[in-house]
Coordinates of N, CA and C in Angstrom, one line a residue:
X1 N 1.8 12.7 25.9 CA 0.7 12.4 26.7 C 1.0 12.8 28.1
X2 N -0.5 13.3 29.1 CA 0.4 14.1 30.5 C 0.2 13.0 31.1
X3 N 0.0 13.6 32.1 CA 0.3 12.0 33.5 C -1.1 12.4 33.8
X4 N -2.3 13.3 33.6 CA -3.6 13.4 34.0 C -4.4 12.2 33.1
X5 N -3.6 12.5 31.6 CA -3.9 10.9 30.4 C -4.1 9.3 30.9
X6 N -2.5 10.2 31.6 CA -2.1 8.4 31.3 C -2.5 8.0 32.6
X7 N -3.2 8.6 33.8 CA -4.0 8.2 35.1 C -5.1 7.3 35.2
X8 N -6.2 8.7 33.8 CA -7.0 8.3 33.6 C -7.2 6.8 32.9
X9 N -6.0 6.6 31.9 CA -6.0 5.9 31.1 C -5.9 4.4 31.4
X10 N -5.2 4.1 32.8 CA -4.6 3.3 33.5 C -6.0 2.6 34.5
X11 N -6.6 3.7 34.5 CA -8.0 3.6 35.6 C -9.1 2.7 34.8
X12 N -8.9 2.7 33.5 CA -9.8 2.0 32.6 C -9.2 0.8 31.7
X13 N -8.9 -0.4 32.2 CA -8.2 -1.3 31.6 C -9.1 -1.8 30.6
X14 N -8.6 -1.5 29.2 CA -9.4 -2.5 28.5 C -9.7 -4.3 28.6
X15 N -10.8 -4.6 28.1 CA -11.1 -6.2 28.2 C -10.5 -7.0 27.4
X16 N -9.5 -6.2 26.5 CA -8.8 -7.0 25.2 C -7.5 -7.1 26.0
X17 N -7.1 -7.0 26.9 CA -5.5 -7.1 27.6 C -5.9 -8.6 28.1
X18 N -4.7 -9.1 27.9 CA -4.8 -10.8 28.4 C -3.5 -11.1 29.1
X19 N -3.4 -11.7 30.2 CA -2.3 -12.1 31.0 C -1.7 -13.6 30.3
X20 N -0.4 -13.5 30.0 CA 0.0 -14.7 29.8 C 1.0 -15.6 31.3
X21 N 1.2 -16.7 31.0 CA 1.4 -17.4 32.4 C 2.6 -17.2 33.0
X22 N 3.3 -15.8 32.1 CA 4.5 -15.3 33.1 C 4.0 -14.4 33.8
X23 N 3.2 -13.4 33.8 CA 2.9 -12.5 34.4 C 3.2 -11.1 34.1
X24 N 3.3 -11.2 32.5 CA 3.2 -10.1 31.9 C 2.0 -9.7 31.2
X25 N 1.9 -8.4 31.2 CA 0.6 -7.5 30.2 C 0.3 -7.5 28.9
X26 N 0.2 -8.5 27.7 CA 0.1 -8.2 26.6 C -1.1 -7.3 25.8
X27 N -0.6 -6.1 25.1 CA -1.8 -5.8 24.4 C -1.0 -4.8 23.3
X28 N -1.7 -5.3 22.1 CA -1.1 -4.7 21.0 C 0.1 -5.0 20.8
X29 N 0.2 -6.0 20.7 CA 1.9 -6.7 20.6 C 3.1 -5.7 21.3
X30 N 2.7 -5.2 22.3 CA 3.9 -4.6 23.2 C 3.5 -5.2 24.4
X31 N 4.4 -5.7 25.0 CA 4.8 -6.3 26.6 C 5.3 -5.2 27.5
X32 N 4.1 -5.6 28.5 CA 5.0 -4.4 29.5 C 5.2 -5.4 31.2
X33 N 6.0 -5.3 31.5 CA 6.7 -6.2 32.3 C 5.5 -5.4 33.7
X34 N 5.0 -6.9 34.3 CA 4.4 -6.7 35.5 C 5.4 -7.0 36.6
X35 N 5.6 -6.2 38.0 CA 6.1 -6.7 38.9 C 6.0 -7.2 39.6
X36 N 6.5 -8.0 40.3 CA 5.9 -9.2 41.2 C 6.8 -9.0 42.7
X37 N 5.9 -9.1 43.7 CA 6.5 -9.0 45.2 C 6.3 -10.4 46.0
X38 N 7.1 -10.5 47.0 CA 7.2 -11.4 47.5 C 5.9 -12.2 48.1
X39 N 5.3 -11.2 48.7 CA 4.1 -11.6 49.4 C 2.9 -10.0 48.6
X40 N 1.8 -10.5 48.4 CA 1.0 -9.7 47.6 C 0.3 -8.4 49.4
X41 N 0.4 -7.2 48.7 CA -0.4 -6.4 49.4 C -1.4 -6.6 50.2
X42 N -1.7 -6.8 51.1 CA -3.0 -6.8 52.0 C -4.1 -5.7 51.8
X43 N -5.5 -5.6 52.2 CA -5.7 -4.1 52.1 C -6.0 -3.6 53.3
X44 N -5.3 -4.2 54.6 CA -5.2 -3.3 55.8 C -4.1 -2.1 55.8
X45 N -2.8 -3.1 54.8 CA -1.4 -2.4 55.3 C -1.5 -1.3 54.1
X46 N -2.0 -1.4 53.0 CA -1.7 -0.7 51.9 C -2.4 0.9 52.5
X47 N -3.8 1.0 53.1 CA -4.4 2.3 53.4 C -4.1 2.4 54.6
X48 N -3.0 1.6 55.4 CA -3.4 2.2 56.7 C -2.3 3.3 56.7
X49 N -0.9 3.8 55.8 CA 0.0 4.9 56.4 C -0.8 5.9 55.1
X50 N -1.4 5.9 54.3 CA -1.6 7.0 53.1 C -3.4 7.2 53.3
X51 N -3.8 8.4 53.8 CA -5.0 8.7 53.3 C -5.4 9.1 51.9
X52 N -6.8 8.8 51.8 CA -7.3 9.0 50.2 C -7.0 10.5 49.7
X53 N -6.9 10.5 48.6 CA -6.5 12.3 48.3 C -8.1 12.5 47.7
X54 N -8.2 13.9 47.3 CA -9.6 14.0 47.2 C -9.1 14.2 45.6
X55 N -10.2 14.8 44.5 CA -9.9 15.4 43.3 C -9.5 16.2 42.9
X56 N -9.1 17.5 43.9 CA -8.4 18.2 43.5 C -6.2 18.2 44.2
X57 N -6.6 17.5 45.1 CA -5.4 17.2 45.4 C -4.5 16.2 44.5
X58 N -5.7 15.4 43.8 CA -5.2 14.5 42.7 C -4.8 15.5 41.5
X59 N -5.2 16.5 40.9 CA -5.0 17.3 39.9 C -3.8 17.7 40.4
X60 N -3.3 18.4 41.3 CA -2.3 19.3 41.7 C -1.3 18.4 41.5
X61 N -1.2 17.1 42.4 CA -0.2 16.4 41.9 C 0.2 15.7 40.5
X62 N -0.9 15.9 39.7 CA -0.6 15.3 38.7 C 0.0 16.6 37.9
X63 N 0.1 17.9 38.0 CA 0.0 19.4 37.7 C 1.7 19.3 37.9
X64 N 1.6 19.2 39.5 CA 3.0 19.4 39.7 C 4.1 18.1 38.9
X65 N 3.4 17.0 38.8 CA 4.7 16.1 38.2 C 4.8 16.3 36.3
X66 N 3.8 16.9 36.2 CA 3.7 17.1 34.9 C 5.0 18.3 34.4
X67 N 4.7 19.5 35.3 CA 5.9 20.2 35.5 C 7.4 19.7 35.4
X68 N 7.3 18.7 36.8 CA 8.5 18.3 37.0 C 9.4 17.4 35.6
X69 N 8.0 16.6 34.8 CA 9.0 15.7 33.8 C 9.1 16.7 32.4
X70 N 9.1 18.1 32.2 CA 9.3 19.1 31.3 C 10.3 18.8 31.0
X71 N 11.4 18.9 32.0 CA 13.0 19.0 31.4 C 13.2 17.6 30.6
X72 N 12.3 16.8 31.4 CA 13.0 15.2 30.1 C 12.1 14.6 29.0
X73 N 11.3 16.1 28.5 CA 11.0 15.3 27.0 C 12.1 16.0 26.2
X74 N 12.2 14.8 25.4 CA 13.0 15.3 24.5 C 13.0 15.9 23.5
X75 N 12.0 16.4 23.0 CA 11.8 17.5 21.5 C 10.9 19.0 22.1
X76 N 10.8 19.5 22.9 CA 9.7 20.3 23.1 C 8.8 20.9 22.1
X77 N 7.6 21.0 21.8 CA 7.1 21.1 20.5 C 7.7 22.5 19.7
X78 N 7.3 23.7 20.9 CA 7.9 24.7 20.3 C 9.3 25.2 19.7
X79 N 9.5 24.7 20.3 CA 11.1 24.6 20.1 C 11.5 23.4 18.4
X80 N 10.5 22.6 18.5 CA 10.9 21.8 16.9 C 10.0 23.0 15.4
X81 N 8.9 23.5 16.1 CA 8.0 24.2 15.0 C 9.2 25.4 15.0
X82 N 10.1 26.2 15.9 CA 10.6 27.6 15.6 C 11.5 26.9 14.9
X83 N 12.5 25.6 14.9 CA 13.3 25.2 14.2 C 13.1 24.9 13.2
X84 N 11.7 24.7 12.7 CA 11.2 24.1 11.2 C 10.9 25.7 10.3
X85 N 10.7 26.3 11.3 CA 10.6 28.1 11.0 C 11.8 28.6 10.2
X86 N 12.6 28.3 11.0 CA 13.8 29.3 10.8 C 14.6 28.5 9.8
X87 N 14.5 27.5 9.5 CA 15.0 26.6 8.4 C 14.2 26.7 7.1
X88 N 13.0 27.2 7.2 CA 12.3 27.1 6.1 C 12.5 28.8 5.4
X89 N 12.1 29.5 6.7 CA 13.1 31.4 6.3 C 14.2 31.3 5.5
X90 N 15.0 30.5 6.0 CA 16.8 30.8 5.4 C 16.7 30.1 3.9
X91 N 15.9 28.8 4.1 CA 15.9 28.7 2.2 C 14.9 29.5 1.6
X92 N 13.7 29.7 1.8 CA 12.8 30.2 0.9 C 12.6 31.5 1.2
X93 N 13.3 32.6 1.9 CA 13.1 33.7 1.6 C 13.8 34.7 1.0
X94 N 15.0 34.1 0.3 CA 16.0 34.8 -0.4 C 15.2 35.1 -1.9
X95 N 16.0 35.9 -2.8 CA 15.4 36.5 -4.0 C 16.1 35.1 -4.9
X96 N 16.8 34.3 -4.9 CA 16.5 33.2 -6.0 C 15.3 32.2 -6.1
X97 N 14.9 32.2 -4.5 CA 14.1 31.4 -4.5 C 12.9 32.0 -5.0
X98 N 12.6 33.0 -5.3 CA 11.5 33.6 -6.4 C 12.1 33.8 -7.6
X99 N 13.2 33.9 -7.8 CA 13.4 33.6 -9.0 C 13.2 32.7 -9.8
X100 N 13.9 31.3 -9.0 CA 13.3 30.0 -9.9 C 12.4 29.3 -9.9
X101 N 11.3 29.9 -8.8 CA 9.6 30.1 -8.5 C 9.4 30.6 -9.8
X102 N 9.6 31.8 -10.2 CA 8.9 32.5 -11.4 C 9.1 31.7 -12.7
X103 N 10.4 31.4 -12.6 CA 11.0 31.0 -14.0 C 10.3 29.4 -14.0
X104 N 10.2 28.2 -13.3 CA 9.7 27.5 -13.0 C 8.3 27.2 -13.8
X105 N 7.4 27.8 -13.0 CA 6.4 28.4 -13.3 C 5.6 29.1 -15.0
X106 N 6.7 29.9 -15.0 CA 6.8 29.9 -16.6 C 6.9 29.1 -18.0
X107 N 7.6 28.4 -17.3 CA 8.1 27.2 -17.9 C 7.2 26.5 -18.0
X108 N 6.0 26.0 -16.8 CA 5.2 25.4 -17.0 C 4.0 25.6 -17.8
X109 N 4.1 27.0 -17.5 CA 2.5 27.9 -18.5 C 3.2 27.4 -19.8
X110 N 4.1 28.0 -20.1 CA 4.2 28.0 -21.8 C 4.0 26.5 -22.1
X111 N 4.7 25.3 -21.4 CA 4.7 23.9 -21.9 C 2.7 23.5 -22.1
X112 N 2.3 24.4 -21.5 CA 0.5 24.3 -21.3 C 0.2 24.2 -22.0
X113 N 0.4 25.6 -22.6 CA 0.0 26.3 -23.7 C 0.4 26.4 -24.9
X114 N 1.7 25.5 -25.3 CA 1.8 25.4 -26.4 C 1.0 24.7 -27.5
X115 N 0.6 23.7 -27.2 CA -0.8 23.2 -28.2 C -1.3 24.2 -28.6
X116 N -2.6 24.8 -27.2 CA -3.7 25.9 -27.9 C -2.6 26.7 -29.0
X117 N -2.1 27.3 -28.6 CA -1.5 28.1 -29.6 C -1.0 28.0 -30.7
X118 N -0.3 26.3 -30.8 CA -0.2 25.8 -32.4 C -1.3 25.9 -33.4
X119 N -2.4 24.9 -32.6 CA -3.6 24.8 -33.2 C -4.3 26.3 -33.7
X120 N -3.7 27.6 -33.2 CA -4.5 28.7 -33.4 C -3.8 29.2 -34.9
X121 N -2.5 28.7 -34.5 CA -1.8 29.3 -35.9 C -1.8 28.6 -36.6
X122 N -2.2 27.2 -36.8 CA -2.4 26.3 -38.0 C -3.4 26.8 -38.5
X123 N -4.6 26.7 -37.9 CA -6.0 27.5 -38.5 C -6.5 28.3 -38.7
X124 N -5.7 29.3 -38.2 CA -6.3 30.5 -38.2 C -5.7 31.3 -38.8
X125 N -5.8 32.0 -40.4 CA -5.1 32.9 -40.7 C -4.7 34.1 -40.0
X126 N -5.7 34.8 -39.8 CA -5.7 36.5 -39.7 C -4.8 36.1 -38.2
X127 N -5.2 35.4 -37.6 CA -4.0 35.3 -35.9 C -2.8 34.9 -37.3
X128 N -2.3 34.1 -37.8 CA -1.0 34.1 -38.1 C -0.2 35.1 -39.0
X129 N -1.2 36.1 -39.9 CA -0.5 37.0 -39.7 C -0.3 38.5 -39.2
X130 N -1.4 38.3 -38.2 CA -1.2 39.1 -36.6 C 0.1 38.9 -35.8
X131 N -0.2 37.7 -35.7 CA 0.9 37.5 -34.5 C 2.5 37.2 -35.0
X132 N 2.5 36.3 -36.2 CA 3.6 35.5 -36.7 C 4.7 36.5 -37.5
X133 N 5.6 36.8 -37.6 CA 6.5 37.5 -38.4 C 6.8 36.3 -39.3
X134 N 6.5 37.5 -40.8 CA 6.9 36.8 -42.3 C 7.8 35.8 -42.0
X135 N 9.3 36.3 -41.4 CA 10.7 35.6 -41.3 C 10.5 34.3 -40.9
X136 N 9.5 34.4 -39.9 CA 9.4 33.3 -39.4 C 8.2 32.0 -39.5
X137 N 7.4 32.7 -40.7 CA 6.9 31.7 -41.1 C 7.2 30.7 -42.3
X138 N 7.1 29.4 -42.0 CA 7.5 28.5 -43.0 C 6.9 27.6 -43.5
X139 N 5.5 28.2 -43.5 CA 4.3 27.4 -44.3 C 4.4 27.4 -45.4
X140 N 4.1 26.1 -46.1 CA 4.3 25.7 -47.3 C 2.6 25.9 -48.0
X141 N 2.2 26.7 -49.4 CA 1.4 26.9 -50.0 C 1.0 25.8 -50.4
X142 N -0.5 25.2 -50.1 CA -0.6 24.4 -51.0 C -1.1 24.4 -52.8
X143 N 0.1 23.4 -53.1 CA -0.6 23.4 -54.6 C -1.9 23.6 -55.0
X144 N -1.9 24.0 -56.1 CA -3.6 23.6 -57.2 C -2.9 22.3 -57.6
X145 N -4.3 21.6 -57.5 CA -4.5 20.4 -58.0 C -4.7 20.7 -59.7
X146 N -4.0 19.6 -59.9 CA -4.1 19.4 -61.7 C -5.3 19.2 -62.3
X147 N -6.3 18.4 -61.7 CA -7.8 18.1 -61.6 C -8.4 19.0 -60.9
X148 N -9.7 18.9 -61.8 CA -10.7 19.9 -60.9 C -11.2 18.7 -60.5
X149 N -12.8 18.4 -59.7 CA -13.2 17.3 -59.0 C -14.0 16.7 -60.3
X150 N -14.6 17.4 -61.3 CA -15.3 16.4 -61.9 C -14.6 16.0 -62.8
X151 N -13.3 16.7 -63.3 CA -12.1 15.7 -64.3 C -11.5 14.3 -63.3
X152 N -11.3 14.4 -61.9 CA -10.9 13.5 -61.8 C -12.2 12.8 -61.0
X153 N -13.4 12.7 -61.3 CA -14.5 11.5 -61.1 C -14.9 11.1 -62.2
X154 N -14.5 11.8 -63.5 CA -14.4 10.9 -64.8 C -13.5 9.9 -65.1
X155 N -12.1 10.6 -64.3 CA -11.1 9.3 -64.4 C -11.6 8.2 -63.6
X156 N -11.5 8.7 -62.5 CA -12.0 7.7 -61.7 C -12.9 6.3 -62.4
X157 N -14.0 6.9 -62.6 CA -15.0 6.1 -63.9 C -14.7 5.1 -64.9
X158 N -13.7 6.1 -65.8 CA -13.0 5.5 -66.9 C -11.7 4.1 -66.2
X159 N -10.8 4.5 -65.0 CA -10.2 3.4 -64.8 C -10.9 2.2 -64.4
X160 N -11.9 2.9 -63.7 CA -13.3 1.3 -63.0 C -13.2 0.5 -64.2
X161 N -13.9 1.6 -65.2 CA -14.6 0.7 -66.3 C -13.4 -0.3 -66.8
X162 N -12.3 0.2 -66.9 CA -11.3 -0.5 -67.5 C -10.7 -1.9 -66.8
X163 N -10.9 -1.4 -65.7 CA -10.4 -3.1 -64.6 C -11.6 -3.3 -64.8
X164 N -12.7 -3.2 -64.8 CA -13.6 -4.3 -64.9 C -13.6 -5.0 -66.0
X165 N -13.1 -4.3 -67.4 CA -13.4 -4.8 -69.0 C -12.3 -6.0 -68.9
X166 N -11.0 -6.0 -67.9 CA -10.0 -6.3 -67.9 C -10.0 -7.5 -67.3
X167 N -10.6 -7.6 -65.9 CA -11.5 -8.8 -65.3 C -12.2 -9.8 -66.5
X168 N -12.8 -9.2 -67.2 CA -14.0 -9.9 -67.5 C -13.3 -11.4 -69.0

């Protein structure tokens, strides 16, 4: 935040700040220590050694201190983004790191797509023996049934009848 912010910001006290009976600033559960002088300012002595500055003499000085407090922030931004740069270069621009990008990646497709493509070779002839080698198929034929459908809805018939005769 510059010192043009925090001027401004200082110039506009909110109505939610509440003085408590030490004489400190509370707002937003941070305390900021008010200072207290022996005898309070007058407003003869306060304007009589400093004339008003006008608005641009206010910018300038806020310009120049803005300047002056550079050396004591402690992260400069540019200097943390070329750092996050040149850290992110050194691991991710080497050839493994596309390697295990690709391989990765691969890994994921096929895990996708393994369903669709079971379901294609369960049901689908002509794809399974397009795609599938003999060796490696191990589908089991199914039998012929011993019954055709209307020999076994005669059995069927004939056992009803029989548990029912058997019931009765």
């Amino acid at each position: 935040m510059s010192l043009r912010q925090l001027a401004s910001s200082a110039s506009r006290l909110s109505l939610s700040r509440r003085r408590s009976c030490s004489g400190n600033v509370i707002d937003n559960n941070r305390v900021v220590v008010q200072r207290k002088f022996s005898s309070p300012p007058t407003s003869s002595s306060s304007t009589s050694g400093r004339k008003a500055m006008t608005a641009e003499e206010v910018d300038a000085a806020l310009e120049k201190a803005n300047e002056s407090m550079k050396a004591y922030y402690q992260y400069p931004v540019e200097k943390v983004i070329a750092a996050k740069k040149a850290r992110f270069n050194n691991r991710h621009r080497g050839k493994d790191f596309y390697l295990q990008l690709g391989l990765g990646v691969s890994l994921v497709c096929s895990f996708l797509a393994t369903p669709f493509i079971g379901r294609k070779i369960a049901y689908d002839e002509e794809f399974k023996q397009k795609y599938i080698p003999s060796w490696y198929d191990y589908t089991l034929e199914k039998p012929k049934s011993a019954w055709t459908r209307a020999e076994l809805q005669e059995h069927l018939v004939k056992l009803r009848t029989e548990l029912h005769e058997r019931a009765i």
